[in-house]
Amino acid sequence: MAILTIHTESGVQTAGCAPGTLLSAALSASGHAPEMPCGGKGRCGKCRVRASGALCAPAPEELDRLHADELAAGVRLACCAKVLGDADVWPAESRAVSQICTESVGVTLGSDPVFHTLGAAVDIGTTTLAAQLYDRTGLLATVSAPNPQRESGADVISRVGYAMQGGAQALAACVRGAVAQMLRELCRLSGRTCGEIDALVITGNTAMLHLFAGDDPSPLAAAPFVVRERYGKTVPAADLELPCAPDAAVYLPRCMSAFVGADITTALLASGVCTRSETALMADIGTNGEIALWSGGKLLCCSTAAGPAFEGANLLHGMQGAPGAIDRAAVKDGQIQLHTIGDRPAAGICGSGVADVLACLLQLDVLDETGYLDADGGVWPLSGEVCFTQRDVRQVQLAKSAVRAGIESLLHQEKLNYDAVAELAIAGGFGSYLRLESAAAIGLIPPELTPRCRVLGNAALAGAVMLLHDRALHASSAAMADAAQTVELSTDPFFMNQYVMQMMF
């Protein structure tokens, strides 16, 4: 048995582990799980720790991701370094997500709620979790938290792969535990008890619901991506290990397809888009880019693999919206002026800051239309050690072109131009903090639609709240999801052409 000594700001902790254990696994078991957006494959470099003692030699991934001076200082990637004997480790301090969007457009609550005493609505996002507690008088409390499954990968494909390799039970347990803790916190804040919660509505994308409910996610991993479970059903809260009343029920809203989930169903419900006569688009921009088009009484949807760049992953200094994250940037007197969350020294850059910085670099002619960054060594310094690199630009190009090409493809499918679109509704946490002018400047959204944009906030959670308060909406929202036509972009030549074209700035 090897002894691992863990040094943190709060003190020193020792833990035993078998020789050959990855540092990441040993740290996770001791409550110090490192960030691993790449799922522990050594690609993202976000699990940097300082370590010494009996450790394996640096793996090829470490030699590729770490500078010589970092290696000399004992910096290792926790997902690659193995503990061979007694060792010391200094993990990075936690960057818990502080800016999680829980606010949304105002919605009308029905008069036939599915709960009797207390009801809870929960949004299980790929990156974050949000929940609200209600009684018959209205909203009692709101809480949010990071999705702990992030340790197994920043995107759904990584997590599905992890589940198929034997990690399904662990993924279900960690997110159920996080939801359970949120329910306890909601009750603490409102002076109530979990035993009073008798109904819940829990929304999320198709993969998140599978991994939460413990259903087999393997159909999501390979073509033809036809899922056997699309939900739109009620299950006992006890089956999901949630601390509620003994007979509490959980409604899981209907998903539209493998990659257009219940979160889009509930977001559309909250947006009211499908109740209007005008043509409208809705885009949920995040780790997954889901887009819906309502036109002529027909609902078309698609999903694009935007990747986690706008969530702070896959970028050299990308991070979540925590204190110290650069979240705003603007050009003033020929210089980029930065703002950080909490006015802290810059520790990294989050999604809204990424869009702003790119727009600034374009404005300064440092970045050309192809994405070439005219900077020394392809590195543009921002603040302190935080910088933006040529590789970061390429990662964002992949993400923004996927979303924009999805928008263009749905419009092309219905032979519509921008003039025909009355509104572009932007849903999701990232979209809530995104400056629309920057989104248009980098080509994430069509500039022509910027004046017609409406920011929805956490519309997925708002739609779950509507389902909590109106049982009739369960059937109508399921019918809406069933009627939706999912456009398969992977085999669409127009999408592929647009994907290449929209790489340009």
Coordinates of C-alpha atoms in Angstrom, one line a residue:
M1 CA 0.0 0.0 0.0
A2 CA 1.3 3.4 -1.0
I3 CA 0.7 6.5 1.1
L4 CA -0.3 9.6 -0.8
T5 CA 0.1 12.9 1.2
I6 CA -2.3 15.6 -0.2
H7 CA -1.4 19.2 0.5
T8 CA -4.2 21.8 0.3
E9 CA -4.9 25.3 1.7
S10 CA -7.0 23.7 4.4
G11 CA -4.4 21.3 5.6
V12 CA -2.6 18.0 4.9
Q13 CA -4.4 14.7 4.3
T14 CA -3.0 11.2 3.8
A15 CA -4.6 8.4 1.9
G16 CA -3.6 4.9 1.0
C17 CA -3.8 3.5 -2.5
A18 CA -2.5 0.5 -4.4
P19 CA 0.7 0.9 -6.3
G20 CA -0.1 1.7 -10.0
T21 CA -3.1 3.8 -9.1
L22 CA -3.5 7.0 -11.2
L23 CA -3.1 10.2 -9.3
S24 CA -6.6 11.3 -10.6
A25 CA -8.2 8.2 -9.1
A26 CA -6.4 8.6 -5.8
L27 CA -7.4 12.2 -5.6
S28 CA -11.0 11.6 -6.5
A29 CA -11.3 8.9 -3.8
S30 CA -10.0 11.4 -1.3
G31 CA -12.5 14.2 -2.3
H32 CA -10.1 16.2 -4.4
A33 CA -11.2 15.2 -7.9
P34 CA -9.3 17.2 -10.6
E35 CA -10.9 18.7 -13.6
M36 CA -10.7 16.3 -16.6
P37 CA -12.8 17.7 -19.4
C38 CA -11.2 15.2 -21.8
G39 CA -12.3 12.2 -19.7
G40 CA -8.8 11.4 -18.4
K41 CA -7.2 10.9 -21.8
G42 CA -4.3 13.3 -21.3
R43 CA -5.5 15.7 -24.0
C44 CA -6.8 18.8 -22.2
G45 CA -4.1 19.4 -19.6
K46 CA -6.6 20.7 -17.1
C47 CA -5.7 18.1 -14.4
R48 CA -2.3 19.7 -13.7
V49 CA -1.0 19.0 -10.2
R50 CA 2.4 19.4 -8.5
A51 CA 3.7 16.0 -7.2
S52 CA 6.8 14.4 -5.9
G53 CA 7.9 11.0 -4.7
A54 CA 7.5 7.5 -6.1
L55 CA 5.7 8.3 -9.4
C56 CA 6.0 6.8 -12.8
A57 CA 8.1 8.6 -15.5
P58 CA 6.1 11.2 -17.4
A59 CA 3.9 9.6 -20.0
P60 CA 4.0 10.8 -23.7
E61 CA 0.8 12.8 -23.2
E62 CA 2.6 14.7 -20.3
L63 CA 5.7 15.4 -22.4
D64 CA 3.4 16.7 -25.1
R65 CA 1.2 18.9 -22.9
L66 CA 3.7 20.2 -20.3
H67 CA 6.6 22.6 -20.7
A68 CA 10.1 21.6 -19.7
D69 CA 10.0 24.1 -16.8
E70 CA 6.7 22.6 -15.6
L71 CA 8.1 19.1 -15.6
A72 CA 11.2 20.4 -13.8
A73 CA 9.0 21.9 -11.1
G74 CA 7.2 18.6 -10.6
V75 CA 4.0 19.4 -12.5
R76 CA 2.2 16.3 -13.7
L77 CA -1.1 15.4 -15.3
A78 CA -3.1 13.6 -12.7
C79 CA -4.8 11.4 -15.3
C80 CA -1.5 10.1 -16.6
A81 CA 0.8 9.9 -13.5
K82 CA 0.7 6.7 -11.6
V83 CA 1.6 6.4 -7.9
L84 CA 4.2 3.6 -7.5
G85 CA 5.0 4.2 -3.8
D86 CA 4.8 7.0 -1.1
A87 CA 4.3 10.4 -2.8
D88 CA 3.2 14.0 -2.1
V89 CA 0.7 15.9 -4.3
W90 CA -0.4 19.6 -4.3
P91 CA -3.7 19.6 -6.2
A92 CA -5.0 22.7 -7.9
E93 CA -7.5 24.6 -5.8
S94 CA -11.1 24.0 -6.7
R95 CA -12.6 26.2 -9.4
A96 CA -16.2 25.6 -8.5
V97 CA -18.7 27.1 -10.9
S98 CA -20.1 30.3 -9.5
Q99 CA -22.1 31.7 -12.5
I100 CA -24.7 29.1 -13.2
C101 CA -27.7 30.5 -14.9
T102 CA -31.0 29.7 -13.1
E103 CA -33.0 32.7 -14.2
S104 CA -35.2 32.6 -17.3
V105 CA -38.0 34.2 -19.2
G106 CA -41.1 34.7 -17.2
V107 CA -43.6 31.8 -17.6
T108 CA -47.2 31.4 -16.7
L109 CA -47.7 28.7 -14.1
G110 CA -50.7 26.4 -14.4
S111 CA -53.4 25.8 -11.8
D112 CA -53.2 22.0 -11.8
P113 CA -49.8 21.2 -10.2
V114 CA -48.6 17.6 -10.0
F115 CA -47.4 18.1 -6.4
H116 CA -49.5 18.4 -3.2
T117 CA -47.1 19.9 -0.7
L118 CA -43.8 20.6 -2.3
G119 CA -42.6 20.1 -5.9
A120 CA -39.1 20.4 -7.3
A121 CA -37.9 21.1 -10.9
V122 CA -34.4 20.1 -11.9
D123 CA -32.3 20.7 -15.0
I124 CA -29.5 18.2 -15.5
G125 CA -27.1 20.0 -17.9
T126 CA -24.0 18.5 -19.3
T127 CA -21.9 21.1 -17.3
T128 CA -24.2 22.4 -14.6
L129 CA -27.2 21.5 -12.5
A130 CA -30.0 23.9 -11.5
A131 CA -33.1 23.3 -9.3
Q132 CA -36.1 25.1 -7.8
L133 CA -38.5 24.3 -5.0
Y134 CA -42.2 25.3 -5.0
D135 CA -45.2 25.0 -2.7
R136 CA -48.7 26.1 -3.6
T137 CA -47.8 29.7 -2.9
G138 CA -44.9 29.9 -5.3
L139 CA -41.2 29.7 -5.5
L140 CA -39.4 28.9 -2.3
A141 CA -35.7 28.5 -3.2
T142 CA -33.3 28.1 -6.1
V143 CA -29.9 26.3 -6.1
S144 CA -27.2 25.3 -8.6
A145 CA -24.1 23.2 -8.8
P146 CA -21.5 21.8 -11.2
N147 CA -22.4 18.4 -12.8
P148 CA -20.0 16.0 -11.1
Q149 CA -20.0 13.8 -14.1
R150 CA -17.6 16.3 -15.7
E151 CA -14.8 14.4 -14.1
S152 CA -15.5 11.7 -16.7
G153 CA -15.5 14.0 -19.6
A154 CA -16.7 17.4 -20.6
D155 CA -19.0 16.1 -23.4
V156 CA -21.8 13.5 -23.6
I157 CA -19.8 11.2 -26.0
S158 CA -17.0 10.9 -23.5
R159 CA -19.4 10.1 -20.7
V160 CA -21.4 7.6 -22.8
G161 CA -18.1 5.9 -23.6
Y162 CA -17.1 5.8 -19.9
A163 CA -20.5 4.3 -19.1
M164 CA -20.1 1.6 -21.7
Q165 CA -16.7 0.7 -20.2
G166 CA -18.2 -0.1 -16.9
G167 CA -18.7 3.4 -15.4
A168 CA -22.5 3.6 -15.8
Q169 CA -23.3 2.9 -12.1
A170 CA -20.7 5.5 -11.0
L171 CA -22.0 8.1 -13.3
A172 CA -25.6 7.6 -12.1
A173 CA -24.6 7.6 -8.5
C174 CA -22.6 10.8 -8.6
V175 CA -25.3 12.8 -10.4
R176 CA -28.1 11.4 -8.2
G177 CA -26.0 12.3 -5.2
A178 CA -25.6 15.8 -6.5
V179 CA -29.4 16.2 -7.2
A180 CA -30.1 14.8 -3.7
Q181 CA -27.8 17.3 -2.1
M182 CA -29.5 20.1 -4.0
L183 CA -32.9 19.0 -2.8
R184 CA -31.6 19.0 0.8
E185 CA -30.2 22.5 0.3
L186 CA -33.5 23.7 -1.2
C187 CA -35.3 22.5 1.8
R188 CA -32.8 24.0 4.2
L189 CA -33.1 27.4 2.5
S190 CA -36.9 27.3 2.7
G191 CA -37.2 25.8 6.2
R192 CA -38.9 22.7 4.9
T193 CA -38.0 19.0 4.9
C194 CA -37.3 16.6 2.0
G195 CA -40.0 14.3 3.2
E196 CA -42.5 17.0 2.0
I197 CA -41.4 16.8 -1.6
D198 CA -44.0 14.6 -3.3
A199 CA -43.4 15.4 -7.0
L200 CA -40.5 16.3 -9.3
V201 CA -39.8 17.2 -12.9
I202 CA -36.3 16.5 -14.0
T203 CA -35.2 17.5 -17.5
G204 CA -32.0 17.1 -19.4
N205 CA -30.6 16.0 -22.8
T206 CA -31.1 12.5 -23.9
A207 CA -27.7 11.3 -22.7
M208 CA -28.0 13.0 -19.3
L209 CA -31.4 11.4 -18.6
H210 CA -30.0 8.0 -19.6
L211 CA -27.0 8.4 -17.3
F212 CA -29.2 9.7 -14.5
A213 CA -31.9 7.1 -14.8
G214 CA -29.4 4.2 -15.2
D215 CA -30.7 3.3 -18.7
D216 CA -28.4 1.7 -21.3
P217 CA -26.8 4.7 -23.3
S218 CA -25.1 2.5 -25.9
P219 CA -27.6 3.4 -28.7
L220 CA -26.2 6.9 -28.4
A221 CA -22.7 5.8 -29.2
A222 CA -23.1 4.4 -32.8
A223 CA -25.2 4.9 -35.9
P224 CA -28.1 4.9 -36.5
F225 CA -28.5 6.6 -33.1
V226 CA -32.0 5.3 -32.5
V227 CA -32.8 5.3 -28.8
R228 CA -35.1 2.8 -27.2
E229 CA -36.0 5.2 -24.3
R230 CA -37.3 8.7 -25.0
Y231 CA -39.0 9.1 -21.6
G232 CA -42.1 11.2 -21.2
K233 CA -42.9 9.0 -18.2
T234 CA -43.1 9.0 -14.4
V235 CA -40.9 6.9 -12.2
P236 CA -40.7 6.6 -8.4
A237 CA -38.3 9.0 -6.7
A238 CA -37.1 6.1 -4.5
D239 CA -35.8 4.3 -7.7
L240 CA -33.6 7.3 -8.3
E241 CA -32.3 7.4 -4.7
L242 CA -33.7 10.8 -4.1
P243 CA -34.6 12.0 -0.6
C244 CA -38.4 12.7 -1.0
A245 CA -41.7 11.6 0.4
P246 CA -42.1 7.7 0.2
D247 CA -44.6 7.9 -2.7
A248 CA -42.9 10.8 -4.5
A249 CA -43.0 10.6 -8.3
V250 CA -40.5 12.0 -10.8
Y251 CA -41.6 13.0 -14.3
L252 CA -38.9 12.8 -17.0
P253 CA -40.1 14.8 -20.1
R254 CA -40.1 13.4 -23.6
C255 CA -36.9 13.6 -25.7
M256 CA -37.2 14.2 -29.4
S257 CA -34.3 12.0 -30.6
A258 CA -30.9 10.7 -29.6
F259 CA -29.3 14.2 -29.6
V260 CA -32.3 16.5 -29.2
G261 CA -33.4 15.9 -25.6
A262 CA -36.0 16.7 -23.1
D263 CA -34.1 19.9 -22.3
I264 CA -35.1 21.2 -25.7
T265 CA -38.7 20.1 -25.2
T266 CA -38.9 22.0 -22.0
A267 CA -37.0 25.0 -23.4
L268 CA -39.4 25.2 -26.4
L269 CA -42.3 25.0 -23.9
A270 CA -41.0 27.9 -21.9
S271 CA -40.2 30.0 -25.1
G272 CA -43.7 29.8 -26.3
V273 CA -42.3 29.6 -29.9
C274 CA -44.5 26.8 -31.0
T275 CA -47.7 28.6 -29.9
R276 CA -47.2 31.5 -32.3
S277 CA -47.9 32.0 -36.0
E278 CA -44.6 33.6 -36.8
T279 CA -41.5 31.7 -38.0
A280 CA -38.9 31.5 -35.2
L281 CA -35.6 29.8 -34.4
M282 CA -34.4 28.7 -31.0
A283 CA -30.7 27.8 -30.3
D284 CA -29.3 26.3 -27.2
I285 CA -25.6 27.0 -27.4
G286 CA -23.4 24.9 -25.1
T287 CA -21.4 21.7 -25.1
N288 CA -24.1 20.5 -27.5
G289 CA -25.6 22.9 -29.9
E290 CA -29.3 22.1 -30.4
I291 CA -31.4 24.2 -32.8
A292 CA -35.1 24.3 -33.5
L293 CA -37.1 25.9 -36.3
W294 CA -40.8 26.6 -36.0
S295 CA -42.4 27.4 -39.3
G296 CA -45.8 26.9 -40.8
G297 CA -47.0 24.7 -37.9
K298 CA -44.0 22.4 -38.4
L299 CA -41.1 21.9 -35.9
L300 CA -37.7 20.9 -37.2
C301 CA -34.8 20.2 -34.9
C302 CA -31.1 19.3 -35.2
S303 CA -28.1 18.8 -33.0
T304 CA -24.5 19.8 -33.7
A305 CA -21.4 18.6 -32.0
A306 CA -20.3 22.1 -30.9
G307 CA -17.8 20.7 -28.4
P308 CA -17.0 22.2 -25.0
A309 CA -15.0 25.2 -26.1
F310 CA -17.7 27.6 -25.1
E311 CA -17.8 25.9 -21.7
G312 CA -14.1 26.6 -21.1
A313 CA -12.8 23.2 -22.0
N314 CA -10.2 22.4 -24.7
L315 CA -8.7 25.9 -24.4
L316 CA -5.3 26.4 -22.9
H317 CA -6.6 28.7 -20.2
G318 CA -10.3 28.0 -20.5
M319 CA -12.3 27.6 -17.3
Q320 CA -15.8 27.7 -16.0
G321 CA -17.5 31.0 -15.0
A322 CA -15.7 31.1 -11.6
P323 CA -14.0 34.0 -9.8
G324 CA -11.1 35.1 -11.8
A325 CA -12.5 34.1 -15.2
I326 CA -12.3 36.7 -17.9
D327 CA -15.9 37.1 -18.9
R328 CA -15.9 40.4 -20.7
A329 CA -13.5 42.2 -23.1
A330 CA -13.7 45.3 -25.2
V331 CA -11.3 47.5 -27.3
K332 CA -10.5 50.9 -25.8
D333 CA -7.8 53.2 -27.1
G334 CA -6.5 50.4 -29.3
Q335 CA -6.1 48.0 -26.3
I336 CA -8.2 45.1 -25.1
Q337 CA -9.8 45.9 -21.7
L338 CA -10.7 42.9 -19.6
H339 CA -13.2 42.2 -16.9
T340 CA -13.0 39.2 -14.6
I341 CA -15.7 37.6 -12.5
G342 CA -15.5 39.0 -9.0
D343 CA -12.8 41.5 -10.1
R344 CA -10.2 38.9 -9.2
P345 CA -6.8 38.5 -10.9
A346 CA -7.3 36.7 -14.2
A347 CA -7.1 32.9 -13.7
G348 CA -8.5 31.9 -17.1
I349 CA -11.2 32.7 -19.6
C350 CA -14.8 31.5 -19.8
G351 CA -17.2 31.2 -22.7
S352 CA -18.6 34.8 -22.8
G353 CA -15.0 36.1 -22.5
V354 CA -13.9 33.9 -25.4
A355 CA -16.5 35.4 -27.8
D356 CA -15.5 38.9 -26.6
V357 CA -11.8 38.4 -27.0
L358 CA -12.2 36.9 -30.5
A359 CA -14.3 39.9 -31.5
C360 CA -11.7 42.2 -30.1
L361 CA -8.9 40.5 -32.0
L362 CA -10.9 40.8 -35.2
Q363 CA -11.5 44.5 -34.5
L364 CA -7.8 45.0 -34.0
D365 CA -6.9 43.2 -37.2
V366 CA -4.8 40.8 -35.2
L367 CA -7.1 37.9 -36.3
D368 CA -7.9 37.5 -40.0
E369 CA -11.0 35.9 -41.6
T370 CA -9.3 32.5 -41.8
G371 CA -8.6 32.4 -38.1
Y372 CA -4.9 33.2 -38.4
L373 CA -3.6 34.8 -35.2
D374 CA -0.9 37.3 -36.0
A375 CA 0.9 37.2 -32.7
D376 CA 4.4 36.2 -31.5
G377 CA 4.5 32.4 -31.4
G378 CA 0.7 32.3 -32.1
V379 CA 0.1 33.5 -28.5
W380 CA -1.8 36.6 -27.6
P381 CA -1.2 37.6 -23.9
L382 CA -4.3 38.8 -22.0
S383 CA -3.4 39.2 -18.3
G384 CA -0.6 37.7 -16.3
E385 CA -0.1 34.1 -17.5
V386 CA -3.5 34.0 -19.2
C387 CA -3.3 34.1 -22.9
F388 CA -5.2 33.1 -26.1
T389 CA -3.5 30.8 -28.6
Q390 CA -3.8 29.9 -32.2
R391 CA -5.0 26.4 -31.1
D392 CA -7.7 28.1 -29.0
V393 CA -8.9 30.0 -32.1
R394 CA -9.1 26.7 -34.0
Q395 CA -11.1 25.1 -31.2
V396 CA -13.6 28.0 -31.2
Q397 CA -13.9 27.9 -35.0
L398 CA -15.0 24.3 -34.8
A399 CA -17.6 25.1 -32.2
K400 CA -19.0 28.3 -33.8
S401 CA -19.1 26.8 -37.3
A402 CA -21.1 23.8 -36.1
V403 CA -23.8 26.0 -34.5
R404 CA -24.0 28.4 -37.4
A405 CA -24.1 25.7 -40.0
G406 CA -26.9 24.1 -38.0
I407 CA -28.9 27.3 -38.1
E408 CA -28.3 27.7 -41.9
S409 CA -29.2 24.1 -42.6
L410 CA -32.6 24.3 -40.9
L411 CA -33.4 27.5 -42.8
H412 CA -32.2 25.9 -46.1
Q413 CA -34.4 22.8 -45.4
E414 CA -37.5 25.1 -45.4
K415 CA -36.2 27.4 -48.1
L416 CA -36.3 30.4 -45.7
N417 CA -34.1 33.5 -45.6
Y418 CA -33.4 35.7 -42.6
D419 CA -36.2 38.1 -43.4
A420 CA -38.7 35.3 -42.8
V421 CA -37.5 34.8 -39.2
A422 CA -39.4 36.9 -36.6
E423 CA -37.2 35.8 -33.7
L424 CA -34.0 34.0 -32.7
A425 CA -34.4 32.8 -29.2
I426 CA -31.1 32.0 -27.4
A427 CA -31.4 29.4 -24.6
G428 CA -28.9 28.0 -22.1
G429 CA -26.5 29.3 -19.6
F430 CA -23.7 30.3 -22.0
G431 CA -26.3 32.2 -24.1
S432 CA -27.4 34.1 -21.0
Y433 CA -23.9 35.7 -20.5
L434 CA -23.0 36.0 -24.2
R435 CA -22.8 39.5 -25.7
L436 CA -24.9 39.2 -28.9
E437 CA -22.7 41.7 -30.7
S438 CA -19.6 39.5 -30.2
A439 CA -21.6 36.4 -31.2
A440 CA -22.5 38.1 -34.5
A441 CA -19.0 39.5 -35.0
I442 CA -17.4 36.0 -34.8
G443 CA -20.1 34.4 -37.0
L444 CA -21.7 32.3 -34.2
I445 CA -25.1 33.8 -35.1
P446 CA -26.3 35.6 -38.2
P447 CA -25.7 39.3 -37.8
E448 CA -28.9 40.0 -39.6
L449 CA -30.8 38.3 -36.7
T450 CA -29.1 40.1 -33.9
P451 CA -31.8 42.8 -33.5
R452 CA -34.4 40.0 -33.3
C453 CA -32.7 37.9 -30.7
R454 CA -34.4 37.1 -27.4
V455 CA -32.3 35.7 -24.5
L456 CA -34.3 33.1 -22.6
G457 CA -31.9 32.2 -19.8
N458 CA -32.4 28.7 -18.4
A459 CA -35.4 27.9 -20.5
A460 CA -35.0 24.2 -19.9
L461 CA -35.5 24.7 -16.1
A462 CA -38.4 27.1 -16.8
G463 CA -40.2 24.5 -18.9
A464 CA -39.7 21.9 -16.2
V465 CA -41.3 24.3 -13.8
M466 CA -44.3 24.7 -16.1
L467 CA -44.7 20.9 -16.2
L468 CA -44.5 20.8 -12.5
H469 CA -47.5 23.2 -12.3
D470 CA -49.7 21.9 -15.1
R471 CA -50.2 18.2 -15.6
A472 CA -52.0 18.8 -18.9
L473 CA -48.7 20.0 -20.3
H474 CA -47.2 16.5 -19.9
A475 CA -49.3 15.1 -22.8
S476 CA -49.1 18.2 -25.0
S477 CA -45.3 18.6 -24.6
A478 CA -44.8 14.9 -25.4
A479 CA -47.0 15.3 -28.5
M480 CA -44.9 18.3 -29.5
A481 CA -41.7 16.2 -29.1
D482 CA -43.2 13.3 -31.1
A483 CA -44.3 15.6 -33.9
A484 CA -40.8 17.2 -34.2
Q485 CA -38.8 16.3 -37.3
T486 CA -35.1 15.7 -36.5
V487 CA -32.8 16.7 -39.4
E488 CA -29.8 14.4 -39.6
L489 CA -26.9 16.7 -40.3
S490 CA -24.1 14.2 -40.5
T491 CA -25.3 13.0 -43.9
D492 CA -26.4 16.4 -45.2
P493 CA -24.1 17.8 -48.0
F494 CA -25.5 21.3 -47.4
F495 CA -24.5 21.2 -43.7
M496 CA -21.0 19.9 -44.5
N497 CA -20.5 22.7 -47.0
Q498 CA -21.8 25.3 -44.5
Y499 CA -19.6 23.8 -41.8
V500 CA -16.5 24.6 -43.8
M501 CA -17.8 28.0 -44.9
Q502 CA -18.7 29.1 -41.4
M503 CA -15.2 28.4 -40.2
M504 CA -14.4 31.9 -41.6
F505 CA -14.7 34.9 -39.4

